[in-house]
Structures are given as C-alpha cells and as structure tokens.
Amino acid sequence: MSASHERELYEAWVELLSWMREYAREKRVRFEKEADFPDFIYRMERPYDLPTTIMTASLSDALGEPFLLADVSPRHAKLKRIGIRLPRAHIHLHAHYEPGKGLVTGKIPLTKERFFALADRAREALAFA
C-alpha cells in the first residue's frame, strides 16, 4: 500500500468517525472510543502523524451495549481495511479505500446514508435481542 493510499484510508476513517458522532447526536445514542492506535500509546517522544488517535469506536445504546463496532487497521498491518461489525445482526463488513470512490465494501461505496441505514439496522437488532 502506497503512503498516499494509506493516508487516504486514514482520512476516510476520520470521516467515518464523524458519521458515527453525527449518528449518535441525531439518534441520541452513545459514541464511544474503544481503543487507541498502538503507535499513539507507545510513541514516547516520537511525533504522532495519523489524523486521529482512535483505532476502534462504537455506537451503543443508553445502557452502554454496543450495537455497531468500527475499527481500522493499525499502521503496521500489511493489508489495511476498515472493519464494521453489527454484533446482534451478525454482520461483519470490510471496507477498503478506492481512489475516486472513497470507502467501498466489495464494490459498493460506503456512503453516509448507507452507513446510517446499517447503524439503524444494528440498533433495531439490539432492541429485539
């Protein structure tokens, strides 16, 4: 993966995090940071140059039960991707960055509207669990 492709993936990750925050505000659910990147935690005196420290985040109901988990590969991973898990709906998607398309799952672009629909489905599945 080239440096520019990697940078675009992490910028797309930041955009996905913004969608998660927006969804949380609109639907009155919780956005939670679950984990930071290892190279942020262990950076010591080195500069940190990724656009966010968040490696894993979730959307949860009022009781803190996550219905959507999202994560991005750490910098040291050879094959980088963004993972989206809907635990109660038994769905696990992998998104990759494609130039000109942004994030795609398979060949389908992951738009904000599609993400919101996935989150709605996951939230509904949690309500029935």
Tab-separated table of N, CA, C and O in Angstrom:
chain	number	residue	atom	x	y	z
A	1	MET	N	0.855	-1.172	0.000
A	1	MET	CA	0.000	0.000	0.000
A	1	MET	C	0.899	1.232	0.000
A	1	MET	O	1.782	1.348	0.835
A	2	SER	N	0.654	2.130	-0.932
A	2	SER	CA	1.474	3.343	-1.007
A	2	SER	C	1.150	4.270	0.152
A	2	SER	O	0.079	4.179	0.770
A	3	ALA	N	2.060	5.182	0.416
A	3	ALA	CA	1.867	6.134	1.518
A	3	ALA	C	0.638	7.003	1.280
A	3	ALA	O	-0.118	7.288	2.216
A	4	SER	N	0.402	7.412	0.027
A	4	SER	CA	-0.764	8.260	-0.246
A	4	SER	C	-2.067	7.468	-0.082
A	4	SER	O	-3.056	7.982	0.435
A	5	HIS	N	-2.057	6.205	-0.513
A	5	HIS	CA	-3.238	5.356	-0.350
A	5	HIS	C	-3.525	5.135	1.138
A	5	HIS	O	-4.683	5.180	1.571
A	6	GLU	N	-2.477	4.900	1.904
A	6	GLU	CA	-2.629	4.727	3.346
A	6	GLU	C	-3.190	5.997	3.986
A	6	GLU	O	-4.092	5.937	4.813
A	7	ARG	N	-2.671	7.146	3.597
A	7	ARG	CA	-3.148	8.429	4.131
A	7	ARG	C	-4.635	8.614	3.811
A	7	ARG	O	-5.423	9.029	4.661
A	8	GLU	N	-5.033	8.261	2.592
A	8	GLU	CA	-6.442	8.392	2.198
A	8	GLU	C	-7.339	7.447	2.993
A	8	GLU	O	-8.456	7.799	3.340
A	9	LEU	N	-6.858	6.242	3.287
A	9	LEU	CA	-7.632	5.315	4.109
A	9	LEU	C	-7.862	5.913	5.495
A	9	LEU	O	-8.980	5.899	6.006
A	10	TYR	N	-6.815	6.462	6.102
A	10	TYR	CA	-6.973	7.029	7.441
A	10	TYR	C	-7.823	8.297	7.424
A	10	TYR	O	-8.564	8.564	8.371
A	11	GLU	N	-7.781	9.057	6.340
A	11	GLU	CA	-8.681	10.215	6.223
A	11	GLU	C	-10.132	9.749	6.075
A	11	GLU	O	-11.049	10.358	6.635
A	12	ALA	N	-10.348	8.662	5.331
A	12	ALA	CA	-11.690	8.088	5.216
A	12	ALA	C	-12.167	7.571	6.573
A	12	ALA	O	-13.350	7.677	6.912
A	13	TRP	N	-11.250	7.033	7.364
A	13	TRP	CA	-11.572	6.577	8.722
A	13	TRP	C	-12.050	7.748	9.576
A	13	TRP	O	-13.043	7.639	10.292
A	14	VAL	N	-11.373	8.873	9.471
A	14	VAL	CA	-11.777	10.067	10.224
A	14	VAL	C	-13.181	10.499	9.793
A	14	VAL	O	-14.006	10.881	10.626
A	15	GLU	N	-13.466	10.400	8.489
A	15	GLU	CA	-14.803	10.740	8.011
A	15	GLU	C	-15.841	9.776	8.583
A	15	GLU	O	-16.921	10.189	9.018
A	16	LEU	N	-15.529	8.481	8.616
A	16	LEU	CA	-16.443	7.501	9.195
A	16	LEU	C	-16.686	7.799	10.682
A	16	LEU	O	-17.818	7.714	11.160
A	17	LEU	N	-15.643	8.178	11.397
A	17	LEU	CA	-15.814	8.553	12.807
A	17	LEU	C	-16.754	9.754	12.935
A	17	LEU	O	-17.574	9.810	13.852
A	18	SER	N	-16.654	10.704	12.011
A	18	SER	CA	-17.553	11.871	12.059
A	18	SER	C	-18.993	11.446	11.795
A	18	SER	O	-19.921	11.978	12.406
A	19	TRP	N	-19.195	10.457	10.896
A	19	TRP	CA	-20.547	9.932	10.672
A	19	TRP	C	-21.071	9.265	11.928
A	19	TRP	O	-22.253	9.407	12.269
A	20	MET	N	-20.201	8.547	12.623
A	20	MET	CA	-20.621	7.881	13.858
A	20	MET	C	-21.027	8.905	14.910
A	20	MET	O	-22.046	8.737	15.584
A	21	ARG	N	-20.254	9.970	15.034
A	21	ARG	CA	-20.592	11.026	16.002
A	21	ARG	C	-21.911	11.699	15.631
A	21	ARG	O	-22.745	11.980	16.496
A	22	GLU	N	-22.089	11.978	14.355
A	22	GLU	CA	-23.326	12.605	13.884
A	22	GLU	C	-24.520	11.691	14.137
A	22	GLU	O	-25.579	12.146	14.598
A	23	TYR	N	-24.383	10.418	13.854
A	23	TYR	CA	-25.448	9.456	14.109
A	23	TYR	C	-25.799	9.444	15.600
A	23	TYR	O	-26.975	9.456	15.963
A	24	ALA	N	-24.784	9.432	16.436
A	24	ALA	CA	-25.010	9.416	17.888
A	24	ALA	C	-25.798	10.649	18.331
A	24	ALA	O	-26.716	10.540	19.147
A	25	ARG	N	-25.441	11.807	17.796
A	25	ARG	CA	-26.167	13.037	18.156
A	25	ARG	C	-27.622	12.975	17.677
A	25	ARG	O	-28.538	13.304	18.432
A	26	GLU	N	-27.813	12.581	16.419
A	26	GLU	CA	-29.162	12.559	15.835
A	26	GLU	C	-30.069	11.537	16.503
A	26	GLU	O	-31.249	11.804	16.717
A	27	LYS	N	-29.545	10.363	16.805
A	27	LYS	CA	-30.371	9.265	17.329
A	27	LYS	C	-30.314	9.148	18.845
A	27	LYS	O	-30.927	8.250	19.415
A	28	ARG	N	-29.544	10.035	19.461
A	28	ARG	CA	-29.415	10.045	20.930
A	28	ARG	C	-28.911	8.714	21.476
A	28	ARG	O	-29.478	8.119	22.388
A	29	VAL	N	-27.833	8.242	20.855
A	29	VAL	CA	-27.131	7.056	21.334
A	29	VAL	C	-25.715	7.485	21.704
A	29	VAL	O	-25.360	8.656	21.583
A	30	ARG	N	-24.913	6.557	22.150
A	30	ARG	CA	-23.565	6.897	22.622
A	30	ARG	C	-22.503	6.546	21.592
A	30	ARG	O	-22.487	5.443	21.064
A	31	PHE	N	-21.619	7.502	21.322
A	31	PHE	CA	-20.404	7.253	20.557
A	31	PHE	C	-19.315	7.055	21.589
A	31	PHE	O	-19.142	7.886	22.481
A	32	GLU	N	-18.574	5.954	21.478
A	32	GLU	CA	-17.523	5.683	22.454
A	32	GLU	C	-16.239	5.263	21.776
A	32	GLU	O	-16.262	4.437	20.853
A	33	LYS	N	-15.143	5.839	22.225
A	33	LYS	CA	-13.831	5.387	21.771
A	33	LYS	C	-13.521	4.121	22.542
A	33	LYS	O	-13.596	4.089	23.764
A	34	GLU	N	-13.167	3.079	21.812
A	34	GLU	CA	-12.861	1.802	22.447
A	34	GLU	C	-11.358	1.576	22.589
A	34	GLU	O	-10.922	0.973	23.556
A	35	ALA	N	-10.579	2.032	21.596
A	35	ALA	CA	-9.136	1.790	21.643
A	35	ALA	C	-8.385	2.823	20.808
A	35	ALA	O	-8.891	3.315	19.801
A	36	ASP	N	-7.169	3.121	21.246
A	36	ASP	CA	-6.262	3.982	20.507
A	36	ASP	C	-5.298	3.132	19.679
A	36	ASP	O	-5.117	1.940	19.943
A	37	PHE	N	-4.652	3.764	18.706
A	37	PHE	CA	-3.618	3.089	17.924
A	37	PHE	C	-2.435	2.738	18.830
A	37	PHE	O	-2.036	3.548	19.672
A	38	PRO	N	-1.840	1.560	18.653
A	38	PRO	CA	-0.664	1.194	19.448
A	38	PRO	C	0.486	2.190	19.298
A	38	PRO	O	1.161	2.508	20.268
A	39	ASP	N	0.686	2.716	18.081
A	39	ASP	CA	1.814	3.639	17.925
A	39	ASP	C	1.529	5.003	18.537
A	39	ASP	O	2.425	5.798	18.722
A	40	PHE	N	0.275	5.306	18.899
A	40	PHE	CA	-0.001	6.509	19.688
A	40	PHE	C	0.300	6.217	21.158
A	40	PHE	O	0.930	7.006	21.843
A	41	ILE	N	-0.129	5.052	21.619
A	41	ILE	CA	0.074	4.693	23.025
A	41	ILE	C	1.563	4.599	23.354
A	41	ILE	O	2.001	5.059	24.398
A	42	TYR	N	2.343	4.014	22.454
A	42	TYR	CA	3.758	3.763	22.711
A	42	TYR	C	4.689	4.729	21.980
A	42	TYR	O	5.831	4.412	21.727
A	43	ARG	N	4.220	5.923	21.671
A	43	ARG	CA	5.008	6.835	20.840
A	43	ARG	C	6.217	7.432	21.549
A	43	ARG	O	7.115	7.934	20.911
A	44	MET	N	6.217	7.420	22.863
A	44	MET	CA	7.295	8.020	23.652
A	44	MET	C	7.495	9.465	23.200
A	44	MET	O	6.583	10.243	23.289
A	45	GLU	N	8.651	9.783	22.688
A	45	GLU	CA	8.942	11.152	22.275
A	45	GLU	C	8.807	11.351	20.768
A	45	GLU	O	9.092	12.431	20.261
A	46	ARG	N	8.401	10.317	20.061
A	46	ARG	CA	8.268	10.432	18.610
A	46	ARG	C	7.029	11.242	18.249
A	46	ARG	O	6.016	11.184	18.946
A	47	PRO	N	7.077	11.958	17.130
A	47	PRO	CA	5.866	12.673	16.700
A	47	PRO	C	4.790	11.689	16.245
A	47	PRO	O	5.106	10.602	15.760
A	48	TYR	N	3.556	12.071	16.405
A	48	TYR	CA	2.428	11.237	16.002
A	48	TYR	C	1.787	11.897	14.790
A	48	TYR	O	1.360	13.047	14.867
A	49	ASP	N	1.691	11.182	13.669
A	49	ASP	CA	1.262	11.839	12.437
A	49	ASP	C	-0.013	11.278	11.791
A	49	ASP	O	-0.357	11.668	10.692
A	50	LEU	N	-0.728	10.382	12.457
A	50	LEU	CA	-2.010	9.945	11.916
A	50	LEU	C	-3.064	10.999	12.263
A	50	LEU	O	-2.935	11.709	13.263
A	51	PRO	N	-4.147	11.101	11.452
A	51	PRO	CA	-5.125	12.176	11.676
A	51	PRO	C	-6.030	11.990	12.898
A	51	PRO	O	-6.812	12.870	13.221
A	52	THR	N	-5.947	10.847	13.582
A	52	THR	CA	-6.716	10.604	14.801
A	52	THR	C	-5.967	9.592	15.659
A	52	THR	O	-5.134	8.847	15.152
A	53	THR	N	-6.282	9.568	16.935
A	53	THR	CA	-5.707	8.553	17.807
A	53	THR	C	-6.615	7.329	17.901
A	53	THR	O	-6.184	6.267	18.331
A	54	ILE	N	-7.869	7.460	17.475
A	54	ILE	CA	-8.873	6.402	17.650
A	54	ILE	C	-8.697	5.297	16.615
A	54	ILE	O	-8.753	5.548	15.418
A	55	MET	N	-8.513	4.069	17.098
A	55	MET	CA	-8.410	2.910	16.221
A	55	MET	C	-9.714	2.103	16.212
A	55	MET	O	-10.054	1.478	15.215
A	56	THR	N	-10.451	2.120	17.310
A	56	THR	CA	-11.714	1.390	17.427
A	56	THR	C	-12.728	2.275	18.129
A	56	THR	O	-12.400	2.909	19.136
A	57	ALA	N	-13.952	2.300	17.601
A	57	ALA	CA	-15.025	3.100	18.199
A	57	ALA	C	-16.321	2.304	18.098
A	57	ALA	O	-16.429	1.360	17.311
A	58	SER	N	-17.306	2.713	18.899
A	58	SER	CA	-18.585	2.008	18.867
A	58	SER	C	-19.744	2.982	18.999
A	58	SER	O	-19.581	4.112	19.463
A	59	LEU	N	-20.899	2.497	18.580
A	59	LEU	CA	-22.169	3.147	18.877
A	59	LEU	C	-22.889	2.220	19.838
A	59	LEU	O	-22.960	1.007	19.598
A	60	SER	N	-23.391	2.774	20.929
A	60	SER	CA	-24.012	1.967	21.983
A	60	SER	C	-25.348	2.563	22.380
A	60	SER	O	-25.584	3.765	22.213
A	61	ASP	N	-26.193	1.705	22.960
A	61	ASP	CA	-27.465	2.194	23.483
A	61	ASP	C	-27.235	2.914	24.809
A	61	ASP	O	-26.088	3.056	25.263
A	62	ALA	N	-28.297	3.351	25.429
A	62	ALA	CA	-28.192	4.119	26.670
A	62	ALA	C	-27.545	3.334	27.805
A	62	ALA	O	-26.951	3.922	28.711
A	63	LEU	N	-27.631	2.008	27.763
A	63	LEU	CA	-27.030	1.172	28.800
A	63	LEU	C	-25.571	0.836	28.519
A	63	LEU	O	-24.926	0.155	29.303
A	64	GLY	N	-25.066	1.283	27.362
A	64	GLY	CA	-23.677	1.016	27.020
A	64	GLY	C	-23.463	-0.253	26.231
A	64	GLY	O	-22.327	-0.666	25.999
A	65	GLU	N	-24.538	-0.893	25.780
A	65	GLU	CA	-24.435	-2.112	24.968
A	65	GLU	C	-24.140	-1.711	23.522
A	65	GLU	O	-24.959	-1.070	22.868
A	66	PRO	N	-22.974	-2.073	22.996
A	66	PRO	CA	-22.657	-1.660	21.626
A	66	PRO	C	-23.493	-2.412	20.591
A	66	PRO	O	-23.702	-3.610	20.704
A	67	PHE	N	-23.985	-1.649	19.606
A	67	PHE	CA	-24.703	-2.276	18.501
A	67	PHE	C	-23.946	-2.120	17.189
A	67	PHE	O	-24.303	-2.738	16.191
A	68	LEU	N	-22.890	-1.313	17.171
A	68	LEU	CA	-22.041	-1.178	15.992
A	68	LEU	C	-20.624	-0.916	16.464
A	68	LEU	O	-20.406	-0.031	17.293
A	69	LEU	N	-19.691	-1.704	15.961
A	69	LEU	CA	-18.267	-1.519	16.262
A	69	LEU	C	-17.538	-1.259	14.955
A	69	LEU	O	-17.804	-1.931	13.957
A	70	ALA	N	-16.648	-0.289	14.972
A	70	ALA	CA	-15.848	0.010	13.782
A	70	ALA	C	-14.386	0.117	14.190
A	70	ALA	O	-14.066	0.632	15.263
A	71	ASP	N	-13.509	-0.397	13.327
A	71	ASP	CA	-12.087	-0.309	13.605
A	71	ASP	C	-11.326	-0.161	12.301
A	71	ASP	O	-11.838	-0.501	11.231
A	72	VAL	N	-10.127	0.362	12.407
A	72	VAL	CA	-9.249	0.482	11.247
A	72	VAL	C	-7.945	-0.242	11.571
A	72	VAL	O	-7.552	-0.333	12.735
A	73	SER	N	-7.320	-0.762	10.545
A	73	SER	CA	-6.053	-1.478	10.744
A	73	SER	C	-4.983	-0.535	11.262
A	73	SER	O	-4.911	0.625	10.848
A	74	PRO	N	-4.128	-1.037	12.141
A	74	PRO	CA	-3.001	-0.211	12.589
A	74	PRO	C	-1.992	-0.036	11.459
A	74	PRO	O	-2.016	-0.771	10.466
A	75	ARG	N	-1.150	0.936	11.615
A	75	ARG	CA	-0.190	1.280	10.568
A	75	ARG	C	0.711	0.111	10.178
A	75	ARG	O	1.080	-0.029	9.025
A	76	HIS	N	1.070	-0.753	11.130
A	76	HIS	CA	1.997	-1.840	10.819
A	76	HIS	C	1.354	-2.999	10.047
A	76	HIS	O	2.050	-3.869	9.547
A	77	ALA	N	0.031	-3.025	9.922
A	77	ALA	CA	-0.643	-4.102	9.181
A	77	ALA	C	-0.322	-3.988	7.691
A	77	ALA	O	-0.274	-2.896	7.141
A	78	LYS	N	-0.110	-5.118	7.044
A	78	LYS	CA	0.211	-5.105	5.612
A	78	LYS	C	-1.033	-4.828	4.767
A	78	LYS	O	-0.990	-4.042	3.839
A	79	LEU	N	-2.128	-5.497	5.058
A	79	LEU	CA	-3.377	-5.279	4.339
A	79	LEU	C	-4.303	-4.441	5.216
A	79	LEU	O	-4.868	-4.954	6.174
A	80	LYS	N	-4.447	-3.190	4.887
A	80	LYS	CA	-5.229	-2.284	5.727
A	80	LYS	C	-6.676	-2.227	5.251
A	80	LYS	O	-6.957	-2.260	4.062
A	81	ARG	N	-7.578	-2.138	6.213
A	81	ARG	CA	-9.004	-2.054	5.926
A	81	ARG	C	-9.713	-1.445	7.122
A	81	ARG	O	-9.148	-1.298	8.209
A	82	ILE	N	-10.962	-1.090	6.905
A	82	ILE	CA	-11.838	-0.646	7.979
A	82	ILE	C	-12.859	-1.757	8.184
A	82	ILE	O	-13.458	-2.246	7.225
A	83	GLY	N	-13.029	-2.177	9.424
A	83	GLY	CA	-13.995	-3.219	9.744
A	83	GLY	C	-15.208	-2.621	10.426
A	83	GLY	O	-15.070	-1.732	11.262
A	84	ILE	N	-16.373	-3.080	10.057
A	84	ILE	CA	-17.624	-2.650	10.690
A	84	ILE	C	-18.351	-3.915	11.114
A	84	ILE	O	-18.630	-4.791	10.287
A	85	ARG	N	-18.648	-4.001	12.395
A	85	ARG	CA	-19.335	-5.183	12.938
A	85	ARG	C	-20.665	-4.758	13.542
A	85	ARG	O	-20.719	-3.805	14.323
A	86	LEU	N	-21.700	-5.503	13.195
A	86	LEU	CA	-23.013	-5.312	13.785
A	86	LEU	C	-23.304	-6.585	14.567
A	86	LEU	O	-23.837	-7.552	14.020
A	87	PRO	N	-22.902	-6.639	15.835
A	87	PRO	CA	-22.910	-7.894	16.583
A	87	PRO	C	-24.262	-8.603	16.625
A	87	PRO	O	-24.330	-9.806	16.413
A	88	ARG	N	-25.335	-7.896	16.889
A	88	ARG	CA	-26.644	-8.553	17.027
A	88	ARG	C	-27.249	-8.911	15.675
A	88	ARG	O	-28.094	-9.787	15.593
A	89	ALA	N	-26.812	-8.228	14.626
A	89	ALA	CA	-27.318	-8.534	13.281
A	89	ALA	C	-26.432	-9.562	12.583
A	89	ALA	O	-26.717	-9.970	11.464
A	90	HIS	N	-25.340	-9.970	13.228
A	90	HIS	CA	-24.407	-10.958	12.686
A	90	HIS	C	-23.846	-10.539	11.325
A	90	HIS	O	-23.767	-11.341	10.407
A	91	ILE	N	-23.478	-9.261	11.236
A	91	ILE	CA	-22.900	-8.723	10.004
A	91	ILE	C	-21.501	-8.219	10.308
A	91	ILE	O	-21.278	-7.560	11.324
A	92	HIS	N	-20.567	-8.547	9.422
A	92	HIS	CA	-19.183	-8.078	9.540
A	92	HIS	C	-18.746	-7.648	8.147
A	92	HIS	O	-18.637	-8.461	7.245
A	93	LEU	N	-18.525	-6.351	7.986
A	93	LEU	CA	-18.133	-5.802	6.691
A	93	LEU	C	-16.686	-5.340	6.733
A	93	LEU	O	-16.213	-4.879	7.769
A	94	HIS	N	-16.025	-5.435	5.592
A	94	HIS	CA	-14.689	-4.869	5.441
A	94	HIS	C	-14.773	-3.796	4.379
A	94	HIS	O	-15.265	-4.062	3.273
A	95	ALA	N	-14.308	-2.615	4.695
A	95	ALA	CA	-14.284	-1.511	3.736
A	95	ALA	C	-12.839	-1.196	3.383
A	95	ALA	O	-11.952	-1.249	4.240
A	96	HIS	N	-12.630	-0.903	2.129
A	96	HIS	CA	-11.315	-0.521	1.623
A	96	HIS	C	-11.452	0.824	0.933
A	96	HIS	O	-12.528	1.181	0.462
A	97	TYR	N	-10.345	1.546	0.843
A	97	TYR	CA	-10.361	2.820	0.138
A	97	TYR	C	-10.023	2.597	-1.330
A	97	TYR	O	-9.048	1.922	-1.643
A	98	GLU	N	-10.859	3.157	-2.213
A	98	GLU	CA	-10.575	3.126	-3.645
A	98	GLU	C	-10.547	4.553	-4.165
A	98	GLU	O	-11.512	5.302	-3.957
A	99	PRO	N	-9.465	4.943	-4.830
A	99	PRO	CA	-9.384	6.302	-5.382
A	99	PRO	C	-10.583	6.601	-6.280
A	99	PRO	O	-10.998	5.777	-7.090
A	100	GLY	N	-11.166	7.762	-6.077
A	100	GLY	CA	-12.324	8.182	-6.863
A	100	GLY	C	-13.653	7.678	-6.336
A	100	GLY	O	-14.701	8.180	-6.709
A	101	LYS	N	-13.619	6.675	-5.462
A	101	LYS	CA	-14.856	6.109	-4.906
A	101	LYS	C	-14.945	6.297	-3.400
A	101	LYS	O	-16.016	6.232	-2.828
A	102	GLY	N	-13.827	6.442	-2.737
A	102	GLY	CA	-13.818	6.512	-1.281
A	102	GLY	C	-13.875	5.121	-0.689
A	102	GLY	O	-13.348	4.169	-1.256
A	103	LEU	N	-14.557	4.988	0.426
A	103	LEU	CA	-14.693	3.677	1.060
A	103	LEU	C	-15.682	2.820	0.289
A	103	LEU	O	-16.752	3.287	-0.093
A	104	VAL	N	-15.306	1.583	0.075
A	104	VAL	CA	-16.196	0.630	-0.586
A	104	VAL	C	-16.211	-0.668	0.208
A	104	VAL	O	-15.225	-1.057	0.809
A	105	THR	N	-17.377	-1.314	0.224
A	105	THR	CA	-17.497	-2.656	0.782
A	105	THR	C	-17.811	-3.543	-0.405
A	105	THR	O	-18.872	-3.416	-1.010
A	106	GLY	N	-16.864	-4.376	-0.765
A	106	GLY	CA	-16.987	-5.103	-2.029
A	106	GLY	C	-16.791	-4.094	-3.146
A	106	GLY	O	-15.758	-3.468	-3.252
A	107	LYS	N	-17.830	-3.881	-3.929
A	107	LYS	CA	-17.769	-2.865	-4.984
A	107	LYS	C	-18.744	-1.732	-4.721
A	107	LYS	O	-18.896	-0.834	-5.532
A	108	ILE	N	-19.427	-1.784	-3.582
A	108	ILE	CA	-20.464	-0.804	-3.266
A	108	ILE	C	-19.869	0.304	-2.394
A	108	ILE	O	-19.308	0.028	-1.328
A	109	PRO	N	-20.004	1.567	-2.813
A	109	PRO	CA	-19.489	2.675	-1.992
A	109	PRO	C	-20.195	2.731	-0.632
A	109	PRO	O	-21.398	2.486	-0.525
A	110	LEU	N	-19.433	3.018	0.398
A	110	LEU	CA	-19.995	3.200	1.734
A	110	LEU	C	-20.242	4.690	1.921
A	110	LEU	O	-19.333	5.450	2.220
A	111	THR	N	-21.469	5.096	1.695
A	111	THR	CA	-21.870	6.490	1.852
A	111	THR	C	-22.381	6.723	3.269
A	111	THR	O	-22.659	5.766	4.002
A	112	LYS	N	-22.557	7.975	3.608
A	112	LYS	CA	-23.107	8.300	4.921
A	112	LYS	C	-24.514	7.724	5.058
A	112	LYS	O	-24.864	7.166	6.104
A	113	GLU	N	-25.303	7.812	4.001
A	113	GLU	CA	-26.671	7.290	4.050
A	113	GLU	C	-26.674	5.781	4.260
A	113	GLU	O	-27.466	5.249	5.037
A	114	ARG	N	-25.789	5.087	3.568
A	114	ARG	CA	-25.698	3.629	3.721
A	114	ARG	C	-25.214	3.270	5.123
A	114	ARG	O	-25.709	2.315	5.742
A	115	PHE	N	-24.257	4.039	5.630
A	115	PHE	CA	-23.780	3.790	6.998
A	115	PHE	C	-24.908	3.993	8.006
A	115	PHE	O	-25.090	3.183	8.912
A	116	PHE	N	-25.671	5.079	7.859
A	116	PHE	CA	-26.776	5.335	8.779
A	116	PHE	C	-27.797	4.193	8.719
A	116	PHE	O	-28.340	3.784	9.739
A	117	ALA	N	-28.065	3.667	7.521
A	117	ALA	CA	-29.001	2.547	7.386
A	117	ALA	C	-28.462	1.308	8.091
A	117	ALA	O	-29.218	0.587	8.765
A	118	LEU	N	-27.142	1.044	7.963
A	118	LEU	CA	-26.536	-0.080	8.682
A	118	LEU	C	-26.673	0.104	10.187
A	118	LEU	O	-27.014	-0.835	10.913
A	119	ALA	N	-26.407	1.311	10.661
A	119	ALA	CA	-26.497	1.590	12.096
A	119	ALA	C	-27.940	1.430	12.583
A	119	ALA	O	-28.179	0.885	13.664
A	120	ASP	N	-28.901	1.900	11.788
A	120	ASP	CA	-30.310	1.733	12.162
A	120	ASP	C	-30.654	0.252	12.279
A	120	ASP	O	-31.322	-0.171	13.228
A	121	ARG	N	-30.205	-0.539	11.314
A	121	ARG	CA	-30.474	-1.983	11.325
A	121	ARG	C	-29.856	-2.630	12.561
A	121	ARG	O	-30.478	-3.476	13.222
A	122	ALA	N	-28.630	-2.238	12.873
A	122	ALA	CA	-27.956	-2.803	14.044
A	122	ALA	C	-28.666	-2.407	15.335
A	122	ALA	O	-28.808	-3.227	16.253
A	123	ARG	N	-29.107	-1.172	15.396
A	123	ARG	CA	-29.804	-0.685	16.589
A	123	ARG	C	-31.123	-1.440	16.778
A	123	ARG	O	-31.504	-1.808	17.896
A	124	GLU	N	-31.833	-1.660	15.681
A	124	GLU	CA	-33.089	-2.423	15.747
A	124	GLU	C	-32.829	-3.861	16.191
A	124	GLU	O	-33.603	-4.415	16.968
A	125	ALA	N	-31.762	-4.454	15.695
A	125	ALA	CA	-31.437	-5.829	16.092
A	125	ALA	C	-31.146	-5.918	17.586
A	125	ALA	O	-31.514	-6.892	18.242
A	126	LEU	N	-30.500	-4.890	18.133
A	126	LEU	CA	-30.220	-4.873	19.566
A	126	LEU	C	-31.519	-4.780	20.357
A	126	LEU	O	-31.657	-5.419	21.395
A	127	ALA	N	-32.476	-4.010	19.864
A	127	ALA	CA	-33.762	-3.853	20.560
A	127	ALA	C	-34.504	-5.169	20.648
A	127	ALA	O	-35.241	-5.406	21.605
A	128	PHE	N	-34.307	-6.065	19.660
A	128	PHE	CA	-35.011	-7.349	19.650
A	128	PHE	C	-34.235	-8.448	20.347
A	128	PHE	O	-34.751	-9.548	20.527
A	129	ALA	N	-33.012	-8.173	20.747
A	129	ALA	CA	-32.163	-9.211	21.362
A	129	ALA	C	-32.607	-9.524	22.766
A	129	ALA	O	-33.197	-8.784	23.459
